Amino acid sequence: MLTNTFCHLPEISGRDEADLWANGITTWEDGLLHPRLRPKIEHSLALLEAGDPHPFAATLPNALQWRLFPEFRHTLAYLDIETTGTGRPDDQITAIALYDGRQVRCYVNGDNLERFVEDVQAYRVIVTYNGKCFDVPFINRYFGIRLDQVHIDLRYVLASLGLKGGLKGCEKQVGIDRGDLTGLDGFFAVVLWRDYVRRRDQRTLETLLAYNVQDVLSLEVLLTLAYNRKLLGTPFALTHELLVRSPAANPYRPDAPTVERLRRYR
């Protein structure tokens, strides 16, 4: 979809873009045939060849950042964090899940959490749900860094499609089944961590990681669905639709007795 996009160019509005499409100029290749567009399209092609999404993200309206997805899918990671949930300045990250469509990686406080800072640099785009308000600012403060990847926050993309109610609510509306994790929420993740710190029971940690990982696995499905629905507002719905892959297998499993015990505790 990015190579059908013109509104990232100076002086090309969304209406101008629609007019270009209506007049048969639907790809950058078509644009190269027009003297007014040619230099700008050549520059866009060079940027795309360099594999850097930042110039496009900087010029595309926020509502159209979803168009970056297919071209930069190879350097994209889905991200979600869990915290101690105190709301105080000493609030800590307890776990981070990172998923690039191929590999799931988890980072745990007191084990390998610091490794996340290096590993996330391998990606040029990150995808979160509500990460612009929560996950990324929290990460930046906690580690004293600045994540400078292009950031697609699905909260806003999905809301523009009428899908609201938090990540779990959006999942439910599109038919994503969380299986044994159904009914667990962010506060339960806090309870799991507190129980793990107290008991050091690996079953509790595995349940927390299963919950954390499920969030990033769902993000891939939600982004693909959102991309396809957004295409319906363009001339390219029939040609650019992406296959919605089933969520990857979660490498962690919630422990049912632990969940039941902590539900009573809550």
Short mmCIF file of C-alpha atoms in Angstrom, two decimals:
data_model
loop_
_atom_site.label_atom_id
_atom_site.label_comp_id
_atom_site.label_asym_id
_atom_site.label_seq_id
_atom_site.Cartn_x
_atom_site.Cartn_y
_atom_site.Cartn_z
CA MET A 1 0.00 0.00 0.00
CA LEU A 2 2.90 2.36 0.63
CA THR A 3 3.84 2.35 -3.06
CA ASN A 4 0.28 3.41 -3.89
CA THR A 5 0.53 6.32 -1.47
CA PHE A 6 1.05 9.92 -2.56
CA CYS A 7 -0.17 11.96 0.38
CA HIS A 8 3.23 11.66 2.07
CA LEU A 9 4.59 13.96 -0.62
CA PRO A 10 4.77 17.73 -0.10
CA GLU A 11 1.65 19.52 -1.30
CA ILE A 12 -0.27 16.29 -1.94
CA SER A 13 -3.37 16.08 0.25
CA GLY A 14 -5.63 13.12 0.78
CA ARG A 15 -8.05 14.60 -1.74
CA ASP A 16 -5.22 15.08 -4.24
CA GLU A 17 -4.24 11.46 -3.74
CA ALA A 18 -7.80 10.30 -4.41
CA ASP A 19 -7.85 12.38 -7.58
CA LEU A 20 -4.60 10.78 -8.75
CA TRP A 21 -6.04 7.32 -8.15
CA ALA A 22 -9.23 8.24 -10.01
CA ASN A 23 -7.13 9.38 -12.98
CA GLY A 24 -5.23 6.11 -13.21
CA ILE A 25 -2.12 7.16 -11.28
CA THR A 26 -2.28 4.42 -8.68
CA THR A 27 1.36 3.43 -8.15
CA TRP A 28 4.71 5.12 -7.78
CA GLU A 29 5.60 3.58 -11.13
CA ASP A 30 2.71 5.51 -12.68
CA GLY A 31 3.90 8.66 -10.93
CA LEU A 32 7.33 8.39 -12.53
CA LEU A 33 5.70 9.17 -15.88
CA HIS A 34 4.59 12.61 -14.66
CA PRO A 35 7.28 15.33 -14.57
CA ARG A 36 5.76 17.05 -11.51
CA LEU A 37 5.79 13.87 -9.46
CA ARG A 38 8.89 12.15 -10.82
CA PRO A 39 11.60 13.71 -8.60
CA LYS A 40 9.54 13.14 -5.45
CA ILE A 41 8.72 9.57 -6.38
CA GLU A 42 12.37 8.84 -7.15
CA HIS A 43 13.25 10.11 -3.69
CA SER A 44 10.55 7.92 -2.12
CA LEU A 45 11.85 4.88 -3.99
CA ALA A 46 15.37 5.57 -2.74
CA LEU A 47 14.12 5.83 0.85
CA LEU A 48 12.20 2.58 0.52
CA GLU A 49 15.23 0.86 -0.96
CA ALA A 50 17.26 2.05 2.04
CA GLY A 51 14.72 0.32 4.29
CA ASP A 52 14.11 3.27 6.57
CA PRO A 53 10.46 3.83 7.60
CA HIS A 54 11.14 7.05 9.51
CA PRO A 55 10.83 9.51 6.59
CA PHE A 56 7.47 8.01 5.63
CA ALA A 57 6.21 7.95 9.21
CA ALA A 58 7.24 11.59 9.60
CA THR A 59 5.21 12.74 6.60
CA LEU A 60 2.23 10.39 6.64
CA PRO A 61 -0.73 11.52 8.75
CA ASN A 62 -1.09 9.46 11.95
CA ALA A 63 -4.33 8.01 10.62
CA LEU A 64 -2.43 6.45 7.71
CA GLN A 65 0.56 4.91 9.50
CA TRP A 66 -1.00 1.48 8.89
CA ARG A 67 0.13 1.77 5.28
CA LEU A 68 3.70 1.04 6.40
CA PHE A 69 2.83 -2.50 7.45
CA PRO A 70 3.58 -4.77 4.46
CA GLU A 71 6.71 -2.98 3.27
CA PHE A 72 8.28 -2.99 6.73
CA ARG A 73 6.84 -6.20 8.13
CA HIS A 74 10.28 -7.81 7.96
CA THR A 75 11.68 -5.31 10.49
CA LEU A 76 8.66 -5.00 12.75
CA ALA A 77 8.10 -6.29 16.29
CA TYR A 78 5.03 -6.46 18.51
CA LEU A 79 5.70 -5.29 22.05
CA ASP A 80 3.94 -5.50 25.41
CA ILE A 81 5.08 -4.97 28.99
CA GLU A 82 3.83 -5.96 32.43
CA THR A 83 4.60 -3.93 35.55
CA THR A 84 4.31 -4.11 39.32
CA GLY A 85 1.30 -1.82 38.97
CA THR A 86 2.00 0.38 41.98
CA GLY A 87 1.51 3.65 40.13
CA ARG A 88 4.43 5.07 42.14
CA PRO A 89 7.79 6.31 40.84
CA ASP A 90 9.36 3.02 41.93
CA ASP A 91 6.99 1.01 39.70
CA GLN A 92 8.98 -1.65 37.86
CA ILE A 93 8.75 -3.63 34.67
CA THR A 94 8.20 -7.27 35.52
CA ALA A 95 8.12 -8.82 32.04
CA ILE A 96 8.37 -7.83 28.38
CA ALA A 97 7.19 -9.84 25.39
CA LEU A 98 8.63 -9.20 21.94
CA TYR A 99 7.35 -10.97 18.82
CA ASP A 100 8.48 -10.38 15.25
CA GLY A 101 6.08 -12.75 13.48
CA ARG A 102 8.61 -15.55 13.69
CA GLN A 103 10.17 -15.64 17.14
CA VAL A 104 8.79 -14.91 20.60
CA ARG A 105 11.22 -13.51 23.14
CA CYS A 106 10.50 -12.85 26.80
CA TYR A 107 12.40 -10.76 29.31
CA VAL A 108 11.92 -11.14 33.05
CA ASN A 109 12.87 -8.85 35.90
CA GLY A 110 15.76 -10.34 37.85
CA ASP A 111 16.76 -12.58 34.97
CA ASN A 112 17.32 -11.17 31.50
CA LEU A 113 15.31 -7.93 31.44
CA GLU A 114 18.28 -5.75 30.46
CA ARG A 115 18.81 -7.79 27.30
CA PHE A 116 15.65 -6.29 25.86
CA VAL A 117 17.38 -2.93 25.35
CA GLU A 118 19.82 -4.48 22.88
CA ASP A 119 17.42 -6.90 21.20
CA VAL A 120 14.75 -4.31 20.37
CA GLN A 121 17.29 -2.34 18.35
CA ALA A 122 17.07 -5.00 15.64
CA TYR A 123 13.67 -3.61 14.61
CA ARG A 124 12.72 -0.38 12.90
CA VAL A 125 8.98 -0.52 13.62
CA ILE A 126 7.21 -1.47 16.85
CA VAL A 127 3.52 -2.21 17.26
CA THR A 128 1.69 -1.89 20.57
CA TYR A 129 -1.78 -1.42 21.99
CA ASN A 130 -1.85 1.86 23.92
CA GLY A 131 1.94 1.84 23.90
CA LYS A 132 2.26 5.51 23.07
CA CYS A 133 0.61 6.36 26.37
CA PHE A 134 1.98 3.53 28.51
CA ASP A 135 4.50 0.92 27.31
CA VAL A 136 7.01 3.08 25.47
CA PRO A 137 7.15 6.00 27.95
CA PHE A 138 7.48 3.45 30.77
CA ILE A 139 10.31 1.65 28.97
CA ASN A 140 12.11 4.91 28.27
CA ARG A 141 11.94 6.01 31.90
CA TYR A 142 12.77 2.61 33.34
CA PHE A 143 15.85 1.94 31.23
CA GLY A 144 16.87 5.57 30.71
CA ILE A 145 16.72 5.17 26.94
CA ARG A 146 14.68 6.50 24.04
CA LEU A 147 13.04 3.98 21.73
CA ASP A 148 13.16 5.76 18.39
CA GLN A 149 11.48 3.14 16.22
CA VAL A 150 8.48 4.07 14.14
CA HIS A 151 5.55 3.25 16.40
CA ILE A 152 2.16 1.99 15.25
CA ASP A 153 -0.23 2.13 18.20
CA LEU A 154 -3.16 -0.15 17.39
CA ARG A 155 -5.38 1.50 19.96
CA TYR A 156 -5.93 4.40 17.59
CA VAL A 157 -6.04 2.37 14.39
CA LEU A 158 -8.67 0.03 15.82
CA ALA A 159 -10.68 2.87 17.35
CA SER A 160 -10.93 4.47 13.91
CA LEU A 161 -12.62 1.23 12.79
CA GLY A 162 -15.05 1.28 15.71
CA LEU A 163 -13.13 -1.32 17.73
CA LYS A 164 -12.74 -0.10 21.30
CA GLY A 165 -12.83 -1.43 24.85
CA GLY A 166 -9.17 -2.24 25.44
CA LEU A 167 -7.09 -4.96 23.83
CA LYS A 168 -9.19 -7.80 25.22
CA GLY A 169 -12.38 -6.09 24.10
CA CYS A 170 -11.04 -5.66 20.57
CA GLU A 171 -9.96 -9.29 20.48
CA LYS A 172 -13.43 -10.40 21.49
CA GLN A 173 -15.08 -8.26 18.82
CA VAL A 174 -13.04 -9.87 16.02
CA GLY A 175 -13.33 -13.40 17.39
CA ILE A 176 -9.88 -13.99 18.88
CA ASP A 177 -10.11 -16.73 21.51
CA ARG A 178 -7.63 -16.47 24.40
CA GLY A 179 -8.38 -20.02 25.53
CA ASP A 180 -7.27 -20.72 29.11
CA LEU A 181 -6.27 -17.05 29.48
CA THR A 182 -9.82 -15.81 28.96
CA GLY A 183 -10.87 -13.49 31.75
CA LEU A 184 -7.36 -12.59 32.89
CA ASP A 185 -6.52 -8.89 32.79
CA GLY A 186 -3.70 -6.50 33.54
CA PHE A 187 -4.38 -6.45 37.25
CA PHE A 188 -4.23 -10.23 37.36
CA ALA A 189 -0.76 -9.96 35.80
CA VAL A 190 0.22 -7.76 38.76
CA VAL A 191 -1.17 -10.37 41.17
CA LEU A 192 0.77 -13.11 39.38
CA TRP A 193 4.04 -11.23 39.74
CA ARG A 194 3.48 -10.54 43.43
CA ASP A 195 2.74 -14.21 43.99
CA TYR A 196 5.84 -15.22 42.05
CA VAL A 197 8.06 -12.90 44.09
CA ARG A 198 6.64 -14.37 47.29
CA ARG A 199 6.65 -18.08 46.35
CA ARG A 200 9.17 -18.33 43.49
CA ASP A 201 6.87 -20.89 41.90
CA GLN A 202 7.77 -21.35 38.24
CA ARG A 203 4.15 -22.23 37.45
CA THR A 204 3.14 -18.71 38.46
CA LEU A 205 5.87 -17.16 36.31
CA GLU A 206 4.89 -19.32 33.34
CA THR A 207 1.28 -18.18 33.71
CA LEU A 208 2.39 -14.55 33.72
CA LEU A 209 4.53 -15.06 30.63
CA ALA A 210 1.69 -16.88 28.85
CA TYR A 211 -0.52 -13.86 29.50
CA ASN A 212 2.15 -11.39 28.37
CA VAL A 213 2.98 -13.32 25.20
CA GLN A 214 -0.66 -13.77 24.22
CA ASP A 215 -0.99 -10.00 23.98
CA VAL A 216 1.75 -9.69 21.35
CA LEU A 217 0.48 -12.70 19.41
CA SER A 218 -2.93 -11.06 19.20
CA LEU A 219 -1.41 -7.79 17.99
CA GLU A 220 -0.27 -9.39 14.74
CA VAL A 221 -3.77 -10.68 14.00
CA LEU A 222 -5.35 -7.35 14.91
CA LEU A 223 -2.95 -5.33 12.76
CA THR A 224 -3.56 -7.57 9.75
CA LEU A 225 -7.33 -7.34 10.19
CA ALA A 226 -7.12 -3.57 10.61
CA TYR A 227 -4.96 -3.26 7.50
CA ASN A 228 -7.47 -5.21 5.43
CA ARG A 229 -10.40 -3.18 6.73
CA LYS A 230 -8.58 0.07 6.02
CA LEU A 231 -8.00 -1.09 2.46
CA LEU A 232 -11.76 -1.10 1.93
CA GLY A 233 -11.57 2.69 1.77
CA THR A 234 -9.13 2.55 -1.14
CA PRO A 235 -9.21 1.12 -4.69
CA PHE A 236 -6.86 -1.68 -3.60
CA ALA A 237 -8.99 -3.89 -1.36
CA LEU A 238 -9.13 -6.75 -3.87
CA THR A 239 -5.43 -6.70 -4.77
CA HIS A 240 -3.65 -5.87 -1.53
CA GLU A 241 -5.56 -7.86 1.09
CA LEU A 242 -3.27 -9.78 3.41
CA LEU A 243 -3.79 -13.29 4.67
CA VAL A 244 -4.79 -13.22 8.32
CA ARG A 245 -2.53 -15.83 9.85
CA SER A 246 -3.62 -17.78 12.89
CA PRO A 247 -1.81 -16.63 16.01
CA ALA A 248 1.51 -18.35 16.53
CA ALA A 249 1.64 -21.00 19.24
CA ASN A 250 2.20 -19.51 22.66
CA PRO A 251 5.34 -21.17 24.08
CA TYR A 252 4.00 -20.76 27.62
CA ARG A 253 0.95 -22.32 29.26
CA PRO A 254 -1.10 -20.93 32.14
CA ASP A 255 -1.31 -23.19 35.15
CA ALA A 256 -5.01 -23.70 35.91
CA PRO A 257 -4.63 -24.42 39.65
CA THR A 258 -2.52 -21.28 40.05
CA VAL A 259 -5.10 -19.20 38.23
CA GLU A 260 -7.91 -20.59 40.36
CA ARG A 261 -5.98 -20.04 43.59
CA LEU A 262 -5.17 -16.43 42.75
CA ARG A 263 -8.70 -15.72 41.59
CA ARG A 264 -9.84 -16.62 45.08
CA TYR A 265 -7.04 -14.48 46.51
CA ARG A 266 -8.28 -11.48 44.53
#
